[in-house]
XYZ file of C-alpha atoms in Angstrom:
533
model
C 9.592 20.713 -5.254
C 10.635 20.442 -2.120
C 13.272 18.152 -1.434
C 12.284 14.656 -0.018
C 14.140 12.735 2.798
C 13.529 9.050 4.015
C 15.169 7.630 7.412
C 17.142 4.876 6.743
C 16.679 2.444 9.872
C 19.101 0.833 12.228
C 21.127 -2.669 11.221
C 22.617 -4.518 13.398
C 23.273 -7.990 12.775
C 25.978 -10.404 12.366
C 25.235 -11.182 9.230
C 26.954 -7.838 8.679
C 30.147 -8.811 9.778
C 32.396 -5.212 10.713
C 29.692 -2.490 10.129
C 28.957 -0.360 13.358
C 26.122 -1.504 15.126
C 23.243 1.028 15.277
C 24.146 2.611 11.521
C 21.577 4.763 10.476
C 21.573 7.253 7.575
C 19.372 9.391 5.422
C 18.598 9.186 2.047
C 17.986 11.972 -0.600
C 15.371 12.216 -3.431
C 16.588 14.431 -6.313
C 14.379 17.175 -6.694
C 11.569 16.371 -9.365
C 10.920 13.066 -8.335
C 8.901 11.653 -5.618
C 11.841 8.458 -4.811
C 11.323 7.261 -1.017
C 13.936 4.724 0.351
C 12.860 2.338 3.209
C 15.554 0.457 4.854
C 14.183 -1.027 8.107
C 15.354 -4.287 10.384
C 12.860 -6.625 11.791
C 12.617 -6.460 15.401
C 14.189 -2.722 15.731
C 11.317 -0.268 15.980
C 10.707 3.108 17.506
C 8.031 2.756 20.197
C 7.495 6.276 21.142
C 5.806 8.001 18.364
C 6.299 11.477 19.938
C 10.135 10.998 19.745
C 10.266 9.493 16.276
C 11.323 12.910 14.065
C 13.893 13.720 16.523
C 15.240 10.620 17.389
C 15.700 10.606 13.588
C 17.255 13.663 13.033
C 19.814 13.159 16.311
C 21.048 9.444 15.326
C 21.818 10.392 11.437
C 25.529 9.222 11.490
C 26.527 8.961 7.590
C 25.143 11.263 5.159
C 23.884 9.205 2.057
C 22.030 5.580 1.167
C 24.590 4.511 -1.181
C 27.220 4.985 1.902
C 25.301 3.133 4.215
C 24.602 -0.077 1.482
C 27.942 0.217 -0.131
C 29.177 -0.118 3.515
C 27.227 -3.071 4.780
C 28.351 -4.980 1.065
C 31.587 -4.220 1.593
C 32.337 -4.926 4.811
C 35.298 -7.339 6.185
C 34.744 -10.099 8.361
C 35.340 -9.277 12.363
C 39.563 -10.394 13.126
C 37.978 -13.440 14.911
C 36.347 -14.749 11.995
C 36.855 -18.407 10.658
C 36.373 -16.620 7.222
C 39.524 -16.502 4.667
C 39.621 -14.680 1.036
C 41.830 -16.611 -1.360
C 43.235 -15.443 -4.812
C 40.696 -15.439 -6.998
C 38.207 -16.960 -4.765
C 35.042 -16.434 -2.839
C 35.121 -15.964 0.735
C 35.437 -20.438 2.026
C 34.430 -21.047 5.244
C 36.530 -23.280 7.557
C 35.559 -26.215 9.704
C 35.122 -26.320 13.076
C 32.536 -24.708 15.718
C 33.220 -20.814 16.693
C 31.089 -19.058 18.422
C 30.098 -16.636 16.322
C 25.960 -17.149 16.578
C 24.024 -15.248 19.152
C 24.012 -17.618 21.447
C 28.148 -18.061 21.737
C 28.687 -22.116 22.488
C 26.163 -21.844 25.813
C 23.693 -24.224 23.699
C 26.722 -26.756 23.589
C 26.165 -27.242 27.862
C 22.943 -25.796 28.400
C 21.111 -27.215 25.182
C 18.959 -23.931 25.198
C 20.528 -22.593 21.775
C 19.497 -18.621 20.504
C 19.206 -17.485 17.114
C 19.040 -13.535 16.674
C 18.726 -11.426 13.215
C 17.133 -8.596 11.097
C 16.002 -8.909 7.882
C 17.099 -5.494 6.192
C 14.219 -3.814 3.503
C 15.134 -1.585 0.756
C 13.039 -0.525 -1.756
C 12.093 2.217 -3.961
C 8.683 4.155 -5.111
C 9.224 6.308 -7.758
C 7.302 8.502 -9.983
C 8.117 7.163 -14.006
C 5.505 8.302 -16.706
C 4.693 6.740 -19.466
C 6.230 2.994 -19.072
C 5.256 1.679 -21.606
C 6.804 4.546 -24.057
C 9.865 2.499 -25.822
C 12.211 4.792 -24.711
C 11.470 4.480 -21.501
C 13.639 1.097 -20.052
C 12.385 1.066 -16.532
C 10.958 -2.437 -17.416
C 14.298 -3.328 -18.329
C 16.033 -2.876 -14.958
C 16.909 -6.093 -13.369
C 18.636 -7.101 -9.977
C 22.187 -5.799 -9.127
C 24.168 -8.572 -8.774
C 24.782 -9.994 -5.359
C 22.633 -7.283 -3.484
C 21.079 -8.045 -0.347
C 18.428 -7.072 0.260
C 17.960 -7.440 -3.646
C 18.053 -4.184 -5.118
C 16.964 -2.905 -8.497
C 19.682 -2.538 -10.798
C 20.541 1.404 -12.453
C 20.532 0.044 -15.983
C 19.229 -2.735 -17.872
C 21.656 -5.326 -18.255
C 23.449 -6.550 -21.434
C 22.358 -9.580 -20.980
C 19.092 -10.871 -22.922
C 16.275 -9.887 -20.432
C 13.277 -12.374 -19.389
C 9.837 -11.278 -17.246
C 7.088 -13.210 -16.088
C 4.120 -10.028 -16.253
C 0.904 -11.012 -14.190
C -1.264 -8.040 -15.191
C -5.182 -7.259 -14.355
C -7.141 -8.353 -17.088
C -9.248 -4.905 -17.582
C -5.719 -3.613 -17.769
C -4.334 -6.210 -20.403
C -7.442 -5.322 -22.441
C -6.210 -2.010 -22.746
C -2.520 -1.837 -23.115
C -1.765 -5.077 -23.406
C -0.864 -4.950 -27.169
C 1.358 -1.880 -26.232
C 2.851 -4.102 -23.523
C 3.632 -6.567 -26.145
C 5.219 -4.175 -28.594
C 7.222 -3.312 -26.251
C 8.844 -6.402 -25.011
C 8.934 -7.493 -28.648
C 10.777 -3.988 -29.390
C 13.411 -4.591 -26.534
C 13.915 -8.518 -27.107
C 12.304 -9.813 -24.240
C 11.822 -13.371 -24.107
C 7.982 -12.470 -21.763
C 5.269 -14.552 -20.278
C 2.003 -12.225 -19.568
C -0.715 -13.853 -17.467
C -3.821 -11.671 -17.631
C -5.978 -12.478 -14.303
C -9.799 -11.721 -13.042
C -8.010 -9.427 -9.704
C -11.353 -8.689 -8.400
C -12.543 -8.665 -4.947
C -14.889 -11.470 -5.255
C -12.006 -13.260 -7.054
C -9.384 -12.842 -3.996
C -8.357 -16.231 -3.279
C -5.712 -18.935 -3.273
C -7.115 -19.773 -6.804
C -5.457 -17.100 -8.167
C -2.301 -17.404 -6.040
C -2.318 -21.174 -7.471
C -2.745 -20.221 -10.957
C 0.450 -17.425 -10.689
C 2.899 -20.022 -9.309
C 1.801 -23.075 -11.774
C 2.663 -20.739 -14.887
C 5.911 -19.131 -13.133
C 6.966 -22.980 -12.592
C 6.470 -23.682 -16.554
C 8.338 -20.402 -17.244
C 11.102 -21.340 -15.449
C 11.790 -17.909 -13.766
C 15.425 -17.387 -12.370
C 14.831 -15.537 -9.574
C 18.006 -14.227 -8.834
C 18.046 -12.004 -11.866
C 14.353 -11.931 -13.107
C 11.889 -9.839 -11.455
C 8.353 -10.957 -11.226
C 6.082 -7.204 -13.197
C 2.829 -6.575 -11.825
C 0.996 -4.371 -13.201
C -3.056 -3.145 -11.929
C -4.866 -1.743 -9.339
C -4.833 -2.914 -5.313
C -6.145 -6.254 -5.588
C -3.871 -7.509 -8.705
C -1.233 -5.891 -6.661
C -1.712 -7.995 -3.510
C -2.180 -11.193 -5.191
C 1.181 -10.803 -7.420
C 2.726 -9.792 -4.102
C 1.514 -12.835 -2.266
C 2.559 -15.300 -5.177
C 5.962 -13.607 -5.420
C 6.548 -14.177 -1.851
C 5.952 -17.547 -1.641
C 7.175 -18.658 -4.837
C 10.837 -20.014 -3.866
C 10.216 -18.135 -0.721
C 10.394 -14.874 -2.248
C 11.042 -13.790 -5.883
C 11.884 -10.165 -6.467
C 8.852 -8.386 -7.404
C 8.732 -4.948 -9.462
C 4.769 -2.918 -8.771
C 3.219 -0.891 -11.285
C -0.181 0.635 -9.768
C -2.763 1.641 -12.469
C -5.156 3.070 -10.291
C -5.478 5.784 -7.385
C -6.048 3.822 -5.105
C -3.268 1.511 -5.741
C -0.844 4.444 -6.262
C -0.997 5.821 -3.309
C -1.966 3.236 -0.979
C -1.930 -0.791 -1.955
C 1.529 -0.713 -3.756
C 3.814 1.341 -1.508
C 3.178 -1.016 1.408
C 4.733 -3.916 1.982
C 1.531 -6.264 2.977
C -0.102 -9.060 0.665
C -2.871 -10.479 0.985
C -6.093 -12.810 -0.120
C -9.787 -13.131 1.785
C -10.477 -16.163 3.494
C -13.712 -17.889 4.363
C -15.417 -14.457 3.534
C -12.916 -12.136 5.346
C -11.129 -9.245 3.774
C -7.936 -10.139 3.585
C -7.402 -13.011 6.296
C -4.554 -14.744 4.107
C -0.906 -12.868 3.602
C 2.516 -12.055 4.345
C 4.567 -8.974 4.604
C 6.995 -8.562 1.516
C 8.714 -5.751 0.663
C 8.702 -4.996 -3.263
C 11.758 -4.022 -5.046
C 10.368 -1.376 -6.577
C 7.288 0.870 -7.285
C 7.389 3.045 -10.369
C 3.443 5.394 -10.298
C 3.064 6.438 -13.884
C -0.051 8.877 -13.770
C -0.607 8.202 -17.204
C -2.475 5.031 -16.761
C -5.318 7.135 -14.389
C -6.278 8.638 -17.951
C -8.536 5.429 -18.825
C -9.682 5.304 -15.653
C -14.148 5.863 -14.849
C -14.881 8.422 -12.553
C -16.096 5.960 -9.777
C -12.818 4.309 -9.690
C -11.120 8.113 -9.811
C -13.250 8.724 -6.559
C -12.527 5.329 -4.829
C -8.636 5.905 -4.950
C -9.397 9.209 -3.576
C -10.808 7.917 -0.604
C -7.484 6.617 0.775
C -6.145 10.537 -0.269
C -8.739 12.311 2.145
C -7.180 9.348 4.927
C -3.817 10.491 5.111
C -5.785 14.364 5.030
C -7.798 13.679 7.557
C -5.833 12.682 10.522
C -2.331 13.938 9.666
C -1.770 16.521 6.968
C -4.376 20.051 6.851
C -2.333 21.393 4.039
C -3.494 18.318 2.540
C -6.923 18.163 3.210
C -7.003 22.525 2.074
C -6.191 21.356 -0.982
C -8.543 18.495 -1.649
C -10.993 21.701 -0.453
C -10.075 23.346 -3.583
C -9.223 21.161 -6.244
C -11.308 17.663 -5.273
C -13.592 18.404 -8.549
C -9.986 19.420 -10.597
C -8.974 15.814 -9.823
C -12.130 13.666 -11.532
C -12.355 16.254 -14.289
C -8.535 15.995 -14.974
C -8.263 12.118 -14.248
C -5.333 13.081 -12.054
C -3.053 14.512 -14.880
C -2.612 18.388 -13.373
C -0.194 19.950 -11.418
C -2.463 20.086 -8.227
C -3.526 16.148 -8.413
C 0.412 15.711 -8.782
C 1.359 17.717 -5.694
C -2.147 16.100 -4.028
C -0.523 12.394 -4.473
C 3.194 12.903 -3.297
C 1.670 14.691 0.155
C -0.603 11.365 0.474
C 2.166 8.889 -0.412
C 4.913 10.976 1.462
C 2.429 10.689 4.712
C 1.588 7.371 4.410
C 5.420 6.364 3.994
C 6.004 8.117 7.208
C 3.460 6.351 8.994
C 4.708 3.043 7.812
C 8.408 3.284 7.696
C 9.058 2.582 11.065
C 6.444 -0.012 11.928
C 6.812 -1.911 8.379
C 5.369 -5.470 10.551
C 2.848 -3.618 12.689
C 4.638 -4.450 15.705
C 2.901 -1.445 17.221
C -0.998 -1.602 16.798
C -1.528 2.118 17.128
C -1.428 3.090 13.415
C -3.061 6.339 12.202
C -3.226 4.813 8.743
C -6.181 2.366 10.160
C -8.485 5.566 10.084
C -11.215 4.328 7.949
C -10.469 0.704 8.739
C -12.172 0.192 11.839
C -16.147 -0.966 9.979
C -14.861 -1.031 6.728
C -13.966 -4.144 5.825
C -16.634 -6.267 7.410
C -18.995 -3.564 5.454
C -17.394 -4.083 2.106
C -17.508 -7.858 2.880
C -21.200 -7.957 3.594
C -21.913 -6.008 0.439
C -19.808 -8.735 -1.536
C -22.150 -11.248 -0.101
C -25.542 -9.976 -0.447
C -27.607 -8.883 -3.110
C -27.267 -4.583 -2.991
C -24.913 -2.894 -4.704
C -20.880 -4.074 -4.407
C -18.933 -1.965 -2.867
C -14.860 -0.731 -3.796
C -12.508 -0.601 -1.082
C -12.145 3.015 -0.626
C -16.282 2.994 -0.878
C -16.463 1.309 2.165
C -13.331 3.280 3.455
C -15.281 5.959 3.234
C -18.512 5.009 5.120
C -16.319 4.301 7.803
C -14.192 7.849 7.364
C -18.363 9.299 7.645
C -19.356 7.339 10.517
C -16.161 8.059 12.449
C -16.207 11.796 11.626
C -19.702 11.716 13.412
C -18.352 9.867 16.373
C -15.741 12.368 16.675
C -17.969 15.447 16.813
C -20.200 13.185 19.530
C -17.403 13.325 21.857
C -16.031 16.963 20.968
C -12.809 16.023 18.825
C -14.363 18.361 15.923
C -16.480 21.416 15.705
C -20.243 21.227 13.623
C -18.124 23.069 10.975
C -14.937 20.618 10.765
C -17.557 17.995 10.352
C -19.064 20.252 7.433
C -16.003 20.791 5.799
C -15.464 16.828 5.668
C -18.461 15.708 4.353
C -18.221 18.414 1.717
C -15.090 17.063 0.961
C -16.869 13.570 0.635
C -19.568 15.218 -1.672
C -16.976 16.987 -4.080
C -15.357 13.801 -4.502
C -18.750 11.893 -5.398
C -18.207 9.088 -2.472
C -20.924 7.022 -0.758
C -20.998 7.822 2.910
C -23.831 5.320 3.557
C -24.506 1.652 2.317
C -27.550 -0.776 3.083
C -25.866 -3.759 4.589
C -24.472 -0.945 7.089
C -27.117 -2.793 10.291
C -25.661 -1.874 13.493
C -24.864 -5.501 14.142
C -22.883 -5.466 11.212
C -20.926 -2.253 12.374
C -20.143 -3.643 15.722
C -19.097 -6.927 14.370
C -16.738 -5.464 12.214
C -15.807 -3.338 15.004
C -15.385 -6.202 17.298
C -13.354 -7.878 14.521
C -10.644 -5.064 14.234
C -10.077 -5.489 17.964
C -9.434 -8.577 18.191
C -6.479 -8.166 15.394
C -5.054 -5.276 17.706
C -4.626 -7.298 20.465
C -7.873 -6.923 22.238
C -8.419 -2.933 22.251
C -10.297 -1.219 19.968
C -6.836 1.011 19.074
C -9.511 3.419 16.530
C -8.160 6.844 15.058
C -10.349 9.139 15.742
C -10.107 13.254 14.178
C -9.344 15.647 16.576
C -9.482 18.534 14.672
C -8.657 18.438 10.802
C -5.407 17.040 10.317
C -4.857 15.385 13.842
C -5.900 12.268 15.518
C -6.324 10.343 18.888
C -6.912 7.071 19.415
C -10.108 5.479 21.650
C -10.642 1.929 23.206
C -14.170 2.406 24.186
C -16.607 2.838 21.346
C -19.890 1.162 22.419
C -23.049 0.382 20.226
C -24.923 3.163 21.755
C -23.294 5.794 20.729
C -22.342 3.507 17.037
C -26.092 3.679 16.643
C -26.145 7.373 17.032
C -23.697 8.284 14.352
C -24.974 5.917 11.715
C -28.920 7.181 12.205
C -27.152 10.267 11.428
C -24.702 9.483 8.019
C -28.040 7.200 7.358
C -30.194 10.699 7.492
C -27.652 12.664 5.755
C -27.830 9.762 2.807
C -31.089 10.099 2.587
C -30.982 13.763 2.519
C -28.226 13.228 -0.330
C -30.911 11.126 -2.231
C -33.486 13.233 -2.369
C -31.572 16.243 -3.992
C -30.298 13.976 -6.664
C -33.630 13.007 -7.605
C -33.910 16.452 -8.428
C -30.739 16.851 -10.437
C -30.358 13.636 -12.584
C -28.636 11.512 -9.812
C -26.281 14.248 -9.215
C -25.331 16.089 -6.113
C -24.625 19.656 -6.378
C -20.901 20.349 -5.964
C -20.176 17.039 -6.933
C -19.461 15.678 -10.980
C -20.302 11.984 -9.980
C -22.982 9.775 -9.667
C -24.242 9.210 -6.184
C -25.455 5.889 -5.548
C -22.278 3.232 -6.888
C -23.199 1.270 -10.144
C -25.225 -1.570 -9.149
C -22.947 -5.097 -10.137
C -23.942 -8.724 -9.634
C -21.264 -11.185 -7.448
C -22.499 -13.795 -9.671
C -20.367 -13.153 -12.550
C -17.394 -12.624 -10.257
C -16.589 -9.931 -12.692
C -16.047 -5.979 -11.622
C -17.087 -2.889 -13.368
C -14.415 -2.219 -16.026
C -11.814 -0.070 -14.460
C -10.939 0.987 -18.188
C -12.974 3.124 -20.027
C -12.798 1.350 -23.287
C-alpha cells in the first residue's frame, strides 16, 4: 500500500504557552492501514487552493504527530507568565491582571476588549475489522488523560470501563446480541439505546431522547466516550447529541454502511432537518475517532450497497480518474462482493483519502468553493420532496446521484465533457444500479433547490461542474433554461432505461440491481431494512 500522509495544520494560540507559532508537521500512516490525522485551528485556513500541496510540503517543520502534540502538552509557560509549578502541585495561577489576553490591558482605557483563539482538531479514521470479535478491544479504548484536544487513548485502561452505545435500530437487530456479549465478556458496565435513524425520523426528537438517557446514565465525559454505531443518519444524530451534551462529549463513530464509511462519518458536520429541510439544524464536531470495519457491509441489500456508492463515483468524478477507471472495471465486483475484495478495499481508501483532502483544510467551510458539493447542488431539495410526497422515497446518495446525472448533462451543454465522457459516466451509473431520474424532479423543484444552495454559499451558485473525468470547475450562472434542457434529457434517458427493463425482469443490462428504488410509505416513518435479515 502506498504509504499515507495527512498535513497537520498550523497552531498558534496562547493557550499554547512556549510552542513556536506557525508549527506545522506531518503525520504518517503505517503501511496496511488507512489512519488519517486531522489537526486543524479555527480561523487559520489556506485560501488559495492552487498553492495548498506545496504550501504543505514547504512549511513541514517537525517530522512526526506525536512531536508536534507531545510538544504543545508539554510546553512551559512564556518567562512573563504569572504561572508557578510547586512541588507536587498543579500549575496555580496568581492574582492580579497581566496582560497576557489578545487584547494586552487596551480594554482597561479603551473599553473595546479582544478575545483571539483556535480550537485545535485531532482525530483519527482508521480501518479495524471485525469490532465486535472479542479479541478485538478497540471498543475498549478510552480518553488519554489530560489530552486536549481529547484524544483516544492506545490501550484500554485498567480501570473498569463504562459506554453509553446509541446504535441504529436495523443495526441492533442484527448484532446487537453480539454487541452485548461483548461488553458482558469485557466487564462493561453499558447502556445501548437502539433508535429509528431514518430520514423521515431526523429531528430534535431523537436528539432529545439521546441526551435524557445519557443524563440517567450518568456519563463522565472526561473518560467515557459516547459509541455510535450505523449508517449516515444515526451517525449525525449521535454526533449532534454528543456535541451538545455538556457542550461536547467525546464521541467514538462506527459507520455500518457505504455511504457512511466513506462519507457521513469522516466529516466533522452534524446535523438534523428542520421544518422539511435536509439538514437545517447542526454543528461542526470533530469525532475522536472513526474505526470502518468492512465487515458490517456483508448484511447490507444491494440498494443500500449502490447508495453508498454514489458518494464513491463523487470523489471519482471531479478529482481522482484512477478512481473513477476502477469503478469502470470493478463497479459490478463491488455489489456482488458486498465490498469485501481487494478492489472494493483499494476503491474506499482512494474515496476517503480524497475526500479527507478536500476537507482537511476547510474543516468549517470558511471557503464556499468545495469540490465535495458535486452532487449537492438539486439534491437535497429532491430527496426532500420525495420524503414528502407520495412516489417512491429516496436515499441520500439516490438523490446524489440524480443530481451527479443532471450535472454531467449540464457539463457536456457547455463543453466541459466530450459525448463519450458523458457515456462513460452514465455507464458507470448503470453498473452500479443507481436512479438517475425521480418524479418529484419538476423544474421548479430543481431551481428551488438550486436557488436554495446559493443562498447557503453566500449568494453565488459556487456549483462543481466536470471538466473532463476527474477534474472540475466551478459556475455561478446556471439558469432554468438550460436546467430544463438537461433534465428533458436524464428524464428521456430514464425512460429509455425503463423500457429495456421491462424486457429483462426490471433489470438493466450491465447492471445486477433493480432499477426503479423499492417503493416505501413516509407514513410508518420506518426505512427499508438496511440488514438483510
Amino acid at each position: 500500500m502506498v504509504l499515507q500522509t495527512a498535513q497537520i495544520g498550523r497552531v498558534s494560540t496562547s493557550s499554547f504557552a512556549g510552542v513556536a507559532q506557525n508549527m506545522q508537521a506531518r503525520c504518517f500512516a503505517p503501511r496496511g492501514a488507512l489512519i488519517h490525522s486531522v489537526f486543524h485551528s479555527n480561523g487559520i485556513h489556506r485560501m488559495q487552493r492552487r498553492g495548498l500541496h506545496s504550501a504543505r510540503q514547504a512549511s513541514v517543520v517537525a517530522r512526526s504527530q506525536a512531536t508536534a502534540i507531545d510538544q504543545i502538552a508539554t510546553a512551559e509557560a512564556p518567562a512573563t507568565s504569572s504561572m508557578t509549578l510547586g512541588p507536587n502541585s498543579d500549575n496555580v495561577c496568581m492574582s492580579g491582571l497581566n496582560g497576557l489576553s489578545a487584547g494586552g490591558v487596551e480594554g482597561l482605557d479603551s473599553g473595546c476588549f479582544h478575545v483571539a483563539a483556535q480550537q485545535p482538531v485531532l482525530y483519527t479514521v482508521q480501518e479495524s475489522l471485525n469490532l465486535l470479535s472479542l479479541d478485538n478491544k478497540s471498543l475498549l479504548r478510552g480518553l488519554l488523560p489530560d489530552s486536549f484536544p481529547a484524544r483516544l487513548a492506545a490501550e484500554p485502561g485498567s480501570e473498569k470501563q463504562r459506554r453509553f452505545i446509541i446504535i441504529d435500530e436495523n443495526v441492533f437487530d442484527t448484532y446487537g446480541p453480539q454487541l452485548e456479549q461483548y461488553m458482558r465478556y469485557h466487564g462493561v458496565e453499558c447502556e445501548i439505546l437502539p433508535l429509528p435513524t431514518c430520514e423521515p425520523n431526523k429531528s430534535f426528537n431523537l436528539i432529545f431522547q439521546v441526551a435524557e438517557r445519557l443524563e440517567a446514565f450518568k456519563l463522565n465525559r472526561r473518560k467515557e466516550p459516547i459509541i455510535a454505531i450505523g449508517g449516515g443518519v444515526c451517525l449525525d444524530v449521535a454526533g449532534l447529541a454528543a456535541n451538545l451534551y455538556r457542550r461536547n462529549t467525546p464521541l467514538i463513530k462506527i459507520p455500518t454502511t457505504v455511504m457512511a464509511a466513506v462519507d457521513a462519518s469522516i466529516g466533522i458536520k452534524t446535523a438534523v432537518n428542520f421544518h422539511g429541510r435536509k439538514n437545517k439544524m447542526g454543528t461542526y464536531c470533530a469525532p475522536l475517532a472513526v474505526f470502518i470495519d468492512k465487515t458490517f457491509l456483508k448484511t447490507l441489500g444491494d440498494r443500500h450497497l449502490s447508495n453508498g456508492s454514489a458518494e464513491i463515483l463523487k470523489m471519482a468524478c471531479i478529482k481522482d480518474g484512477e478512481l473513477f477507471e476502477l469503478l469502470e472495471e470493478h463497479s459490478a465486483e463491488l455489489i456482488q462482493t458486498k465490498f469485501q475484495s481487494p478492489h472494493a478495499s483499494t476503491i474506499m481508501r482512494r474515496s476517503i483519502q480524497g475526500m479527507l483532502e478536500e476537507l482537511e483544510y476547510n474543516l468549517w467551510e470558511h471557503i464556499l468553493s468545495r469540490l465535495v458539493d458535486y452532487g449537492h447542488a438539486f439534491s437535497p431539495e429532491i430527496e426532500m420532496a420525495a420524503l414528502q410526497g407520495d412516489e417512491a422515497l429516496l436515499l441520500h446518495g439516490e438523490a446524489v446521484n440524480i443530481d451527479m446525472a443532471l450535472t454531467t448533462q449540464l457539463a457536456y451543454q457547455r463543453g466541459f465533457i466530450s459525448a463519450e465522457e458523458r457515456r462513460r459516466v452514465f455507464g458507470v451509473m448503470r453498473q452500479l444500479g443507481l436512479a438517475i431520474w425521480h418524479e418529484v424532479c419538476t423544474t421548479d423543484v430543481l431551481m428551488q433547490g438550486l436557488e436554495d444552495t446559493t443562498r447557503q454559499r453566500d449568494g453565488i451558485q459556487r456549483v462543481p461542474f466536470m471538466k473532463g473525468i476527474g477534474e472540475a470547475v466551478f459556475v455561478n450562472d446556471i439558469v432554468r433554461e438550460e436546467v430544463e434542457l438537461a433534465a428533458q434529457y436524464v428524464s428521456q434517458l430514464h425512460a429509455e432505461q425503463l423500457a429495456e427493463a421491462a424486457h429483462n425482469n426490471g433489470y438493466l443490462a450491465n447492471s445486477i440491481t433493480p432499477l426503479e428504488p423499492v417503493p416505501q410509505s413516509v407514513k410508518h416513518f420506518r426505512r427499508e431494512p438496511a440488514m438483510a435479515h
